[in-house]
Amino acid sequence: MKLGFFTANYLDKPLEEVLDRVVALGYEAVELPAFKGSSHFDVDRALNEPDYVKKIKRMVSERGLFISALSNHPEGQLVLGPHGIDTDGIYKGTPEEKIAYGTERMIKTAQAANALEVGVVCGFIGCENFGRFFPWPYSKGWEEMEAKFVERWGKILDKFEEYGVKFAHEPHPNELVYDVYTAERSLKLMADKKAWGFNFDPANLIYLGIDVVNFIQAVGPKIYHVHAKDGEIVAHNVQRDGLIPTGPWSRITRGFRFRIPGWGSVPWKRVITELALVGYDYVLSYEHEDVTMSREDGETKTAAFLKPLLIRAPYEGRRDILFQ
Amino acid sequence: MKLGFFTANYLDKPLEEVLDRVVALGYEAVELPAFKGSSHFDVDRALNEPDYVKKIKRMVSERGLFISALSNHPEGQLVLGPHGIDTDGIYKGTPEEKIAYGTERMIKTAQAANALEVGVVCGFIGCENFGRFFPWPYSKGWEEMEAKFVERWGKILDKFEEYGVKFAHEPHPNELVYDVYTAERSLKLMADKKAWGFNFDPANLIYLGIDVVNFIQAVGPKIYHVHAKDGEIVAHNVQRDGLIPTGPWSRITRGFRFRIPGWGSVPWKRVITELALVGYDYVLSYEHEDVTMSREDGETKTAAFLKPLLIRAPYEGRRDILFQ
Amino acid sequence: MKLGFFTANYLDKPLEEVLDRVVALGYEAVELPAFKGSSHFDVDRALNEPDYVKKIKRMVSERGLFISALSNHPEGQLVLGPHGIDTDGIYKGTPEEKIAYGTERMIKTAQAANALEVGVVCGFIGCENFGRFFPWPYSKGWEEMEAKFVERWGKILDKFEEYGVKFAHEPHPNELVYDVYTAERSLKLMADKKAWGFNFDPANLIYLGIDVVNFIQAVGPKIYHVHAKDGEIVAHNVQRDGLIPTGPWSRITRGFRFRIPGWGSVPWKRVITELALVGYDYVLSYEHEDVTMSREDGETKTAAFLKPLLIRAPYEGRRDILFQ
Amino acid sequence: MKLGFFTANYLDKPLEEVLDRVVALGYEAVELPAFKGSSHFDVDRALNEPDYVKKIKRMVSERGLFISALSNHPEGQLVLGPHGIDTDGIYKGTPEEKIAYGTERMIKTAQAANALEVGVVCGFIGCENFGRFFPWPYSKGWEEMEAKFVERWGKILDKFEEYGVKFAHEPHPNELVYDVYTAERSLKLMADKKAWGFNFDPANLIYLGIDVVNFIQAVGPKIYHVHAKDGEIVAHNVQRDGLIPTGPWSRITRGFRFRIPGWGSVPWKRVITELALVGYDYVLSYEHEDVTMSREDGETKTAAFLKPLLIRAPYEGRRDILFQ
Amino acid sequence: MKLGFFTANYLDKPLEEVLDRVVALGYEAVELPAFKGSSHFDVDRALNEPDYVKKIKRMVSERGLFISALSNHPEGQLVLGPHGIDTDGIYKGTPEEKIAYGTERMIKTAQAANALEVGVVCGFIGCENFGRFFPWPYSKGWEEMEAKFVERWGKILDKFEEYGVKFAHEPHPNELVYDVYTAERSLKLMADKKAWGFNFDPANLIYLGIDVVNFIQAVGPKIYHVHAKDGEIVAHNVQRDGLIPTGPWSRITRGFRFRIPGWGSVPWKRVITELALVGYDYVLSYEHEDVTMSREDGETKTAAFLKPLLIRAPYEGRRDILFQ
Amino acid sequence: MKLGFFTANYLDKPLEEVLDRVVALGYEAVELPAFKGSSHFDVDRALNEPDYVKKIKRMVSERGLFISALSNHPEGQLVLGPHGIDTDGIYKGTPEEKIAYGTERMIKTAQAANALEVGVVCGFIGCENFGRFFPWPYSKGWEEMEAKFVERWGKILDKFEEYGVKFAHEPHPNELVYDVYTAERSLKLMADKKAWGFNFDPANLIYLGIDVVNFIQAVGPKIYHVHAKDGEIVAHNVQRDGLIPTGPWSRITRGFRFRIPGWGSVPWKRVITELALVGYDYVLSYEHEDVTMSREDGETKTAAFLKPLLIRAPYEGRRDILFQ
């Protein structure tokens, strides 16, 4: 396992500056945001300017780093929705236009990853109405959304396979695949799509009351990428504010908030152990969404906490009489 | 406090038969479903046929029972949505038509309650897209829904007040008011509406990780009615299936399911104690949504479990030297 | 084991009326308050009027009841204090006068118990300054109070032994003996006093975070009497209000309050099991100090809850091949 | 579900007297001990005297009871051991002689059950050395015992099938099948034996730290019989004495002991719910192994506690608009 | 936030030696004991010898340290008591003399802090009889002590304000302000005193069963100083020994004892997070009261544990499309 | 306390290479395997070749290390069994031959330790049938094994005393002494044997549900050596797989497995604190039995985790007025 860094919250700084910073702190890989407007990676240039791709690759490799994945969450969300005002900030249009645009952008992202020789694209698949997890008022709603998922994403995944790139969906609120059960459902629905897999971010599961390690046991080899983000079930608030509260992240009475690794409720040693047991030997990519401290606090504390915990090699066995 | 019975899951039987059954088991009150098509109470007849109202009242009172509330959850849902296919089963139409119809029906239900001399109508207010509790992908979504709530329900509540009837919204998934925080928000938003209050159903809060007793402490005198329904955080499933799972209620691996009182995770003695402390002295109305046992199992076990726990009178104080 | 009733909170009603009420509810014994001014038992008359004693005994026995103990908590408190204003409500005087009066009254209570053929007097021993449990600001304070306990109560206990009556101190806040450790200390300090033992009231220990069953294991045969009172560590309040809060019992945000048996945090089945295992086969005497419900609620609910749990006889063993 | 009574701990009393007692307390079925020397049921007479079988059947049925199962734990233990001194109390002989005798007796018990028209025999399969669950000092030991299980019990189970009787092994310490994992292993090993199933006794699993409800989910339809016995993880002792302690059951410091239902750590409502969900609709048979109280205490308290909890019928569904 | 060091347990060594030691270990500030007889800071000299103040300031600043606070717990205790023998070790006299002396000394300490340009004095306010938290035997006792607090400390706080120095009372056993509720009470009682605030020492609250983070949420901006001390609820002892035990700190069976940070029950990451959220950006001052290890063990382990956890700067926000 | 290293899982490498590796990582002592065939220490050569002993001692001491103990678990196991196939891998023979051989080898190990000036031999005592902890099917079995323990090991321990070497039995599954209770029993049975004591390995107790710190409190000064090994009660598996599961260590669904220190359920700070409180000031010897990571991962992570936690010196006390 290696420690990675998702650069999305440093889009206000040039990529080179971010890479310098990151490598000095001990990070070993980066994940680059590839959605429209990202200052760190421009999909369109990558598809049209061979030199651009070379430049990015060199910029990363000459610092001893590598790119673990491209990320494109917003444009994937358009494929299943919600449409209407909720996604106008990403792309404005009718539902049909949003679907078409999202589909095209995701395929281009895969193409760009291929050009860059990066094997994984992380992102979201979207969800028309997340409230349908509950059967009232429309008990057939979820099932119908599954059918659309198969239809719309099936095509995209075929393209991914064509480009030799895996798609790692990140289970998350407001996504059709958001927990262990829906992840297993998706594996059945997409049984024939090799490109389909997951970007496992434990912070997105822990507020559900799930022991996140079960996710790893359940889908094992389909984990293509991992986010090192923590989620805090805020002990002194949760019994009053609950696990799925509304309101801004900075509200001090929140029952749940995202944190840097080690400051939330994710059991990191158990997560790392189980990842090792299912044979995951890739990157844990850190993303700062912790509203209680600065980015600098976060990146320093995370490297110090997480890097020594990464398991570097599997057990070699033991042959003495005490332990056959 | 008194033990009540919500007759909705006996709509396949005539009201008189249900009342006989219920009174024999020791129940002391009934809550009648008043949505379109209910065989137990027809709002339109109540508004047009004076004898119908008299007949219903006599049917109930001659058995020593009383009506604690009318209930109309489906038609209230139309006011805020979700619109589209999700609520077509209740009333088919454009969003505007659904809003108009829902509004009219709720006002009529209040009018019927007035005719019947019943002080409370229980129901739902609806919610356009419940997934907006999470800021991604549209962080302003929840706030905008609040504005619509004030506008659309403000008018309805004025009518309720006119008819001298309280509206008891039931916090629940897929409702704009679903937890302690949103209940407190609603009290601020509807500060000038006396008719606005709650039908407290602990089963609908417990899956959120909330200690439901906090709801009682938070909104105390605004609890107009109580549902005696339990929710089971299924201990052997929840660490894998989570608290907000999809799929049918009968799925054996579910992390959460509704139960009869005493068979779930609701701490009934604490609930009853706190209700007593805030001065609630009305009905706990039992509704069967437990897929693990028959209605007969449920109504018998519930009466045996819950009736002896109801607190009948407050503490009189004590005057001896040991306890000043 | 038998179910008893401590009549202190019915001093506003004649004893006969209380006895009638109690026997109808299924209680099998009574504990009578014997402090100055008790309308249920007057120590002075008992010592001077043979007919008074006879009358009381007959009044109890003709209803099939018996007296499990006399109780005198206030006058015992005077012996070790606190003196000053804290105990002026019991008896006004200098510390020396309070000690003398308290000593005399406790001896008279024993004498009255002897006259009544009741083997146990329940009460308090007092404590000059309970805050001395903590070493700051005076680390030798507790030890010095122990010396006074031995001196003052040693004499009283000798008198108890003379009258053939046991003294059952009730471990409680503001008493020198208030937990498992101080109870064990007292057994060492009073090793030669047969009359010294305990009135075990689990509600008085549970707020300390003690698993109350340990008290039974620790002092076993020295438990002379048991109070059936519960204490609620109020789950939704305690993390903020703590276990030793100030303020009136009716404060709704309290972290701890007394309750009727079964409505607090005392594990009654475990308590009853452990009492059976140490050979306790006497009375569990119910006292109402629950501010959340009426005395009638309390005495009804307690009899229904506790009586079926009382263990009536020890295991006879089993002789078949499956269980040698 | 029905409430049953295992008569083994009343072998000192005639069966008729036990049946009278049991029916008066509300029990609905009995399980009869059928091992050599049982005064309640003699296998040899049953095979040779037609009138004996008739007499037993009448004795039971004329009281409105029925026989849920025959039980023969000791003789089954001989088949896999341990041999040597450990089982000399059951039958003395070489390992080979014990195996032969145990095999023969179990087959005869099935034959007797057939004669009695009782469909289930409960019992133990044995285990040569239970310590082999741990790989030290012999890591291949458990696997080798599995091979003997298949060989020796395969033959017996074929005979059971011939007689139309099921064998319900009771997972228990010192049995080769003792937890969820070994139960699942046995179902694989005995995949072709219809007669193979389980007598589920939750008390025997709970000391393992297993959530016993998982057993029901894992083997569902293979539960042929259920024992209503509880096991107490003794909260005040376990952190010091552990879950697998040695020493007599009456040792007061034990970390684990058997109890009557409702006085231990088994979650009965969850057990009953899960049994209902897998379609179990047979008997919960109570057996007294609780050293803290008399048999009379036990049988009274168990009937009062358990009978009202039994689920009598499955959910009929609900058809109204609120619950599709 | 900065890491500080309270020098009280090094009074046997010259201040300069202590400063050298402390700075080498990475501490960034010191808190100096200012009670009569302190070898590290002499209030009387500070008020009379300008050079003394200069010398102390230089001694500290030339090592890159600063003084976070002066501390005077013993002399403040005299103001409210307990009087009598309990505080004779601090100052012998009648209650009136103790009050006068304590009052004068605290004012002088503020004056000395002003001279030293240190903005905070930490200390205790005292409490006549801490046992009065419980209503028996004198239910009006606590309220009466509050009146004395307002009267006596009101005057002192006025002087503090005059000198521009804040008083940080440390909630603690045997103090009138000892938990969240009494802290909130004191803010109401001293609503007009700007100088009134708290020295938050989580170890002093945790034995109450309080989630100490609630203290921070409750009084936020009134936290003027923080002690980095931990308290261990000794897991293997507490169920028997309780949370408020008597006896020496070194008693191995104690249910509660003070510890160095990270070795007790205080959730430090949550404490630091909540301090950051309420805007606290000052010192966490370490004090060694841990009887299980040497001072050297303590100061080394504390610096290594706590310093990397201090949050240095608040969140700057994030502006990309993923996180609006 | 010092950090040690048990070299058994590096028997595939020459001792010198292991010592180099270990000292570089910061370990301060080694424990050498002394069973037949160990490539790190040959008992027979040690008894016959004076130079061999000198060479080993020099090899260790010239690296600044010391030998904390010799270890011989397999040959001790032969003394009490199990005999038969279970221990044929250690030494093949009749029970009598195994006993004789095991006895002789253990005595020789003590002799070698004496030659090496090492004061402790760690090992196992064996157990004929561990399943006898449970009374069925032979309730007298455990007691009978105790008698054999006294007889066979009494002789060996006399020899140990003669050689001035202590025997540190490691409580463990399949040993007659395996928990707190049996350890206390052994101290009574071996009351006159000074050489008898324990090698405390918390991983071997934690699966029993014991709070391992109780072991330290119970036998304090009889702890002669400590193993730094952790045991993980695998949170996501245990409720289904239980605490005493069968099957290979690498089975991913196991409820319990051995881990490196800090990655399991052992509360190391509490263990180290309690060891300090009972005066233990020797070695914590790390042994790798963690199947989830490489030996290199283990030795690096263990040194980084454990060494900073070791308590180096006891509390010196404190003399100031704040802390008398």
mmCIF file of N, CA and C in Angstrom, chain A residues 77 85-86 124 129 131-138 142 172-174 178 180-181 184 208-211 214 218 238-240 242-246 249 251, chain B residues 77 85-86 124 129 131-138 142 172-174 178 180-181 184 208-211 214 218 238-240 242-246 249 251:
data_model
loop_
_atom_site.group_PDB
_atom_site.id
_atom_site.type_symbol
_atom_site.label_atom_id
_atom_site.label_comp_id
_atom_site.label_asym_id
_atom_site.label_seq_id
_atom_site.Cartn_x
_atom_site.Cartn_y
_atom_site.Cartn_z
ATOM 1 N N GLN A 77 -22.326 12.328 -12.002
ATOM 2 C CA GLN A 77 -23.605 12.532 -11.303
ATOM 3 C C GLN A 77 -24.741 12.851 -12.280
ATOM 4 N N ILE A 85 -32.795 21.555 -10.823
ATOM 5 C CA ILE A 85 -31.942 22.572 -10.216
ATOM 6 C C ILE A 85 -30.737 21.990 -9.474
ATOM 7 N N ASP A 86 -30.889 20.745 -8.963
ATOM 8 C CA ASP A 86 -29.829 20.166 -8.129
ATOM 9 C C ASP A 86 -28.493 20.049 -8.847
ATOM 10 N N PHE A 124 -18.763 9.406 -9.474
ATOM 11 C CA PHE A 124 -20.109 9.130 -8.991
ATOM 12 C C PHE A 124 -20.988 8.701 -10.148
ATOM 13 N N ASN A 129 -33.525 10.172 -7.158
ATOM 14 C CA ASN A 129 -34.113 10.607 -5.883
ATOM 15 C C ASN A 129 -33.685 9.643 -4.806
ATOM 16 N N GLY A 131 -34.157 9.628 -1.694
ATOM 17 C CA GLY A 131 -35.179 9.336 -0.692
ATOM 18 C C GLY A 131 -35.956 8.064 -0.987
ATOM 19 N N ARG A 132 -35.809 7.568 -2.217
ATOM 20 C CA ARG A 132 -36.524 6.330 -2.557
ATOM 21 C C ARG A 132 -35.967 5.094 -1.864
ATOM 22 N N PHE A 133 -34.866 5.234 -1.125
ATOM 23 C CA PHE A 133 -34.416 4.072 -0.339
ATOM 24 C C PHE A 133 -35.540 3.618 0.578
ATOM 25 N N PHE A 134 -36.391 4.569 0.981
ATOM 26 C CA PHE A 134 -37.514 4.231 1.847
ATOM 27 C C PHE A 134 -38.741 3.972 0.977
ATOM 28 N N PRO A 135 -39.524 2.918 1.268
ATOM 29 C CA PRO A 135 -40.607 2.519 0.348
ATOM 30 C C PRO A 135 -41.747 3.537 0.246
ATOM 31 N N TRP A 136 -41.918 4.388 1.246
ATOM 32 C CA TRP A 136 -42.965 5.403 1.151
ATOM 33 C C TRP A 136 -42.417 6.653 0.501
ATOM 34 N N PRO A 137 -43.091 7.343 -0.409
ATOM 35 C CA PRO A 137 -44.438 7.022 -0.902
ATOM 36 C C PRO A 137 -44.442 6.150 -2.162
ATOM 37 N N TYR A 138 -43.272 5.686 -2.641
ATOM 38 C CA TYR A 138 -43.285 4.950 -3.908
ATOM 39 C C TYR A 138 -42.391 3.731 -3.794
ATOM 40 N N TRP A 142 -37.001 2.507 -6.295
ATOM 41 C CA TRP A 142 -35.595 2.131 -6.316
ATOM 42 C C TRP A 142 -35.286 1.176 -7.445
ATOM 43 N N HIS A 172 -21.750 6.649 -1.684
ATOM 44 C CA HIS A 172 -21.862 7.987 -1.097
ATOM 45 C C HIS A 172 -23.357 8.325 -1.026
ATOM 46 N N PRO A 173 -23.762 9.205 -0.107
ATOM 47 C CA PRO A 173 -25.156 9.655 -0.132
ATOM 48 C C PRO A 173 -25.490 10.281 -1.478
ATOM 49 N N ASN A 174 -26.722 10.153 -1.893
ATOM 50 C CA ASN A 174 -27.194 10.663 -3.183
ATOM 51 C C ASN A 174 -26.605 9.931 -4.389
ATOM 52 N N TYR A 178 -24.669 3.047 -2.575
ATOM 53 C CA TYR A 178 -24.243 3.847 -1.422
ATOM 54 C C TYR A 178 -23.912 3.035 -0.189
ATOM 55 N N VAL A 180 -23.289 -1.437 1.426
ATOM 56 C CA VAL A 180 -22.853 -2.791 1.093
ATOM 57 C C VAL A 180 -23.877 -3.488 0.205
ATOM 58 N N TYR A 181 -25.136 -3.366 0.590
ATOM 59 C CA TYR A 181 -26.187 -4.073 -0.131
ATOM 60 C C TYR A 181 -26.301 -3.585 -1.580
ATOM 61 N N GLU A 184 -23.399 -4.776 -3.642
ATOM 62 C CA GLU A 184 -23.572 -6.161 -4.075
ATOM 63 C C GLU A 184 -24.614 -6.263 -5.188
ATOM 64 N N LEU A 208 -23.814 5.408 8.252
ATOM 65 C CA LEU A 208 -24.955 4.504 8.094
ATOM 66 C C LEU A 208 -25.047 3.493 9.222
ATOM 67 N N GLY A 209 -24.071 3.506 10.134
ATOM 68 C CA GLY A 209 -24.071 2.498 11.185
ATOM 69 C C GLY A 209 -23.457 1.191 10.705
ATOM 70 N N ILE A 210 -22.890 1.227 9.498
ATOM 71 C CA ILE A 210 -22.219 0.041 8.957
ATOM 72 C C ILE A 210 -20.828 -0.077 9.556
ATOM 73 N N ASP A 211 -20.413 -1.293 9.872
ATOM 74 C CA ASP A 211 -19.011 -1.526 10.182
ATOM 75 C C ASP A 211 -18.331 -1.623 8.819
ATOM 76 N N ASN A 214 -16.940 -4.526 6.614
ATOM 77 C CA ASN A 214 -17.797 -5.453 5.873
ATOM 78 C C ASN A 214 -17.826 -5.158 4.380
ATOM 79 N N ALA A 218 -17.090 -7.858 1.532
ATOM 80 C CA ALA A 218 -18.166 -8.160 0.578
ATOM 81 C C ALA A 218 -17.711 -8.049 -0.871
ATOM 82 N N VAL A 238 -24.629 13.269 18.505
ATOM 83 C CA VAL A 238 -25.400 12.367 17.651
ATOM 84 C C VAL A 238 -26.720 11.927 18.266
ATOM 85 N N GLN A 239 -26.765 11.751 19.578
ATOM 86 C CA GLN A 239 -28.013 11.268 20.168
ATOM 87 C C GLN A 239 -29.139 12.284 20.008
ATOM 88 N N ARG A 240 -28.809 13.526 19.683
ATOM 89 C CA ARG A 240 -29.827 14.568 19.499
ATOM 90 C C ARG A 240 -29.944 14.946 18.025
ATOM 91 N N GLY A 242 -28.639 13.157 15.307
ATOM 92 C CA GLY A 242 -28.805 12.048 14.380
ATOM 93 C C GLY A 242 -27.684 11.921 13.369
ATOM 94 N N LEU A 243 -27.749 10.861 12.579
ATOM 95 C CA LEU A 243 -26.683 10.518 11.656
ATOM 96 C C LEU A 243 -26.859 11.124 10.276
ATOM 97 N N ILE A 244 -28.070 11.513 9.926
ATOM 98 C CA ILE A 244 -28.256 12.139 8.601
ATOM 99 C C ILE A 244 -28.872 13.522 8.776
ATOM 100 N N PRO A 245 -28.108 14.429 9.353
ATOM 101 C CA PRO A 245 -28.605 15.775 9.642
ATOM 102 C C PRO A 245 -28.477 16.699 8.438
ATOM 103 N N THR A 246 -29.266 17.749 8.441
ATOM 104 C CA THR A 246 -29.124 18.805 7.442
ATOM 105 C C THR A 246 -28.281 19.935 8.037
ATOM 106 N N TRP A 249 -21.783 22.128 7.168
ATOM 107 C CA TRP A 249 -20.775 21.288 7.827
ATOM 108 C C TRP A 249 -20.189 21.941 9.069
ATOM 109 N N ARG A 251 -21.776 23.642 11.311
ATOM 110 C CA ARG A 251 -22.690 23.692 12.460
ATOM 111 C C ARG A 251 -22.111 22.859 13.603
ATOM 112 N N GLN B 77 -48.900 14.479 1.828
ATOM 113 C CA GLN B 77 -47.642 14.280 1.104
ATOM 114 C C GLN B 77 -47.616 15.039 -0.217
ATOM 115 N N ILE B 85 -43.842 10.504 -10.595
ATOM 116 C CA ILE B 85 -44.339 9.142 -10.447
ATOM 117 C C ILE B 85 -44.483 8.701 -8.985
ATOM 118 N N ASP B 86 -43.653 9.284 -8.116
ATOM 119 C CA ASP B 86 -43.636 8.834 -6.722
ATOM 120 C C ASP B 86 -44.990 8.955 -6.034
ATOM 121 N N PHE B 124 -48.735 13.790 7.033
ATOM 122 C CA PHE B 124 -47.411 14.098 6.497
ATOM 123 C C PHE B 124 -47.452 15.422 5.756
ATOM 124 N N ASN B 129 -37.397 16.379 -2.396
ATOM 125 C CA ASN B 129 -36.289 15.435 -2.594
ATOM 126 C C ASN B 129 -35.554 15.291 -1.276
ATOM 127 N N GLY B 131 -33.150 13.460 -0.419
ATOM 128 C CA GLY B 131 -31.695 13.337 -0.525
ATOM 129 C C GLY B 131 -30.984 14.668 -0.340
ATOM 130 N N ARG B 132 -31.740 15.755 -0.375
ATOM 131 C CA ARG B 132 -31.115 17.065 -0.191
ATOM 132 C C ARG B 132 -30.628 17.311 1.228
ATOM 133 N N PHE B 133 -30.939 16.409 2.161
ATOM 134 C CA PHE B 133 -30.357 16.565 3.502
ATOM 135 C C PHE B 133 -28.831 16.641 3.399
ATOM 136 N N PHE B 134 -28.279 15.982 2.350
ATOM 137 C CA PHE B 134 -26.842 16.008 2.141
ATOM 138 C C PHE B 134 -26.515 17.124 1.156
ATOM 139 N N PRO B 135 -25.464 17.932 1.431
ATOM 140 C CA PRO B 135 -25.218 19.128 0.611
ATOM 141 C C PRO B 135 -24.834 18.831 -0.837
ATOM 142 N N TRP B 136 -24.308 17.659 -1.118
ATOM 143 C CA TRP B 136 -23.985 17.327 -2.496
ATOM 144 C C TRP B 136 -25.179 16.686 -3.175
ATOM 145 N N PRO B 137 -25.529 17.001 -4.422
ATOM 146 C CA PRO B 137 -24.859 17.963 -5.327
ATOM 147 C C PRO B 137 -25.429 19.377 -5.245
ATOM 148 N N TYR B 138 -26.408 19.650 -4.341
ATOM 149 C CA TYR B 138 -27.010 20.984 -4.359
ATOM 150 C C TYR B 138 -27.161 21.484 -2.933
ATOM 151 N N TRP B 142 -32.104 22.274 0.507
ATOM 152 C CA TRP B 142 -32.969 22.106 1.679
ATOM 153 C C TRP B 142 -33.625 23.427 2.065
ATOM 154 N N HIS B 172 -40.659 11.668 9.775
ATOM 155 C CA HIS B 172 -40.604 10.386 9.067
ATOM 156 C C HIS B 172 -39.647 10.563 7.887
ATOM 157 N N PRO B 173 -39.023 9.493 7.386
ATOM 158 C CA PRO B 173 -38.229 9.620 6.164
ATOM 159 C C PRO B 173 -39.092 10.146 5.018
ATOM 160 N N ASN B 174 -38.501 10.899 4.130
ATOM 161 C CA ASN B 174 -39.194 11.513 2.996
ATOM 162 C C ASN B 174 -40.172 12.611 3.405
ATOM 163 N N TYR B 178 -38.161 15.679 9.789
ATOM 164 C CA TYR B 178 -37.923 14.242 9.994
ATOM 165 C C TYR B 178 -37.085 13.921 11.211
ATOM 166 N N VAL B 180 -35.025 15.828 15.100
ATOM 167 C CA VAL B 180 -35.138 16.856 16.138
ATOM 168 C C VAL B 180 -34.821 18.232 15.557
ATOM 169 N N TYR B 181 -33.749 18.301 14.787
ATOM 170 C CA TYR B 181 -33.300 19.585 14.268
ATOM 171 C C TYR B 181 -34.336 20.203 13.330
ATOM 172 N N GLU B 184 -37.329 21.465 15.239
ATOM 173 C CA GLU B 184 -37.070 22.774 15.849
ATOM 174 C C GLU B 184 -37.077 23.887 14.789
ATOM 175 N N LEU B 208 -32.254 6.816 12.951
ATOM 176 C CA LEU B 208 -31.306 7.902 12.703
ATOM 177 C C LEU B 208 -30.166 7.926 13.709
ATOM 178 N N GLY B 209 -30.242 7.030 14.706
ATOM 179 C CA GLY B 209 -29.230 7.064 15.763
ATOM 180 C C GLY B 209 -29.561 8.103 16.821
ATOM 181 N N ILE B 210 -30.765 8.676 16.721
ATOM 182 C CA ILE B 210 -31.214 9.644 17.723
ATOM 183 C C ILE B 210 -31.718 8.905 18.958
ATOM 184 N N ASP B 211 -31.407 9.428 20.136
ATOM 185 C CA ASP B 211 -32.078 8.953 21.335
ATOM 186 C C ASP B 211 -33.421 9.674 21.341
ATOM 187 N N ASN B 214 -34.941 12.701 23.274
ATOM 188 C CA ASN B 214 -34.570 14.091 23.020
ATOM 189 C C ASN B 214 -35.642 14.847 22.236
ATOM 190 N N ALA B 218 -37.217 18.344 23.376
ATOM 191 C CA ALA B 218 -37.035 19.499 22.506
ATOM 192 C C ALA B 218 -38.342 20.210 22.183
ATOM 193 N N VAL B 238 -27.284 -5.032 11.295
ATOM 194 C CA VAL B 238 -27.051 -3.616 11.036
ATOM 195 C C VAL B 238 -25.608 -3.296 10.682
ATOM 196 N N GLN B 239 -24.646 -3.994 11.248
ATOM 197 C CA GLN B 239 -23.250 -3.659 10.948
ATOM 198 C C GLN B 239 -22.913 -3.934 9.483
ATOM 199 N N ARG B 240 -23.733 -4.683 8.815
ATOM 200 C CA ARG B 240 -23.497 -4.976 7.398
ATOM 201 C C ARG B 240 -24.505 -4.250 6.511
ATOM 202 N N GLY B 242 -26.656 -1.654 7.465
ATOM 203 C CA GLY B 242 -26.823 -0.234 7.721
ATOM 204 C C GLY B 242 -28.218 0.152 8.164
ATOM 205 N N LEU B 243 -28.371 1.437 8.499
ATOM 206 C CA LEU B 243 -29.607 1.930 9.086
ATOM 207 C C LEU B 243 -30.593 2.446 8.064
ATOM 208 N N ILE B 244 -30.125 2.780 6.860
ATOM 209 C CA ILE B 244 -31.079 3.236 5.842
ATOM 210 C C ILE B 244 -30.981 2.352 4.602
ATOM 211 N N PRO B 245 -31.378 1.094 4.760
ATOM 212 C CA PRO B 245 -31.275 0.119 3.671
ATOM 213 C C PRO B 245 -32.454 0.217 2.707
ATOM 214 N N THR B 246 -32.245 -0.271 1.516
ATOM 215 C CA THR B 246 -33.337 -0.420 0.556
ATOM 216 C C THR B 246 -33.859 -1.851 0.617
ATOM 217 N N TRP B 249 -39.516 -4.856 3.196
ATOM 218 C CA TRP B 249 -39.499 -5.009 4.658
ATOM 219 C C TRP B 249 -39.272 -6.442 5.100
ATOM 220 N N ARG B 251 -37.213 -8.594 3.810
ATOM 221 C CA ARG B 251 -35.849 -9.092 3.608
ATOM 222 C C ARG B 251 -35.221 -9.413 4.960
#
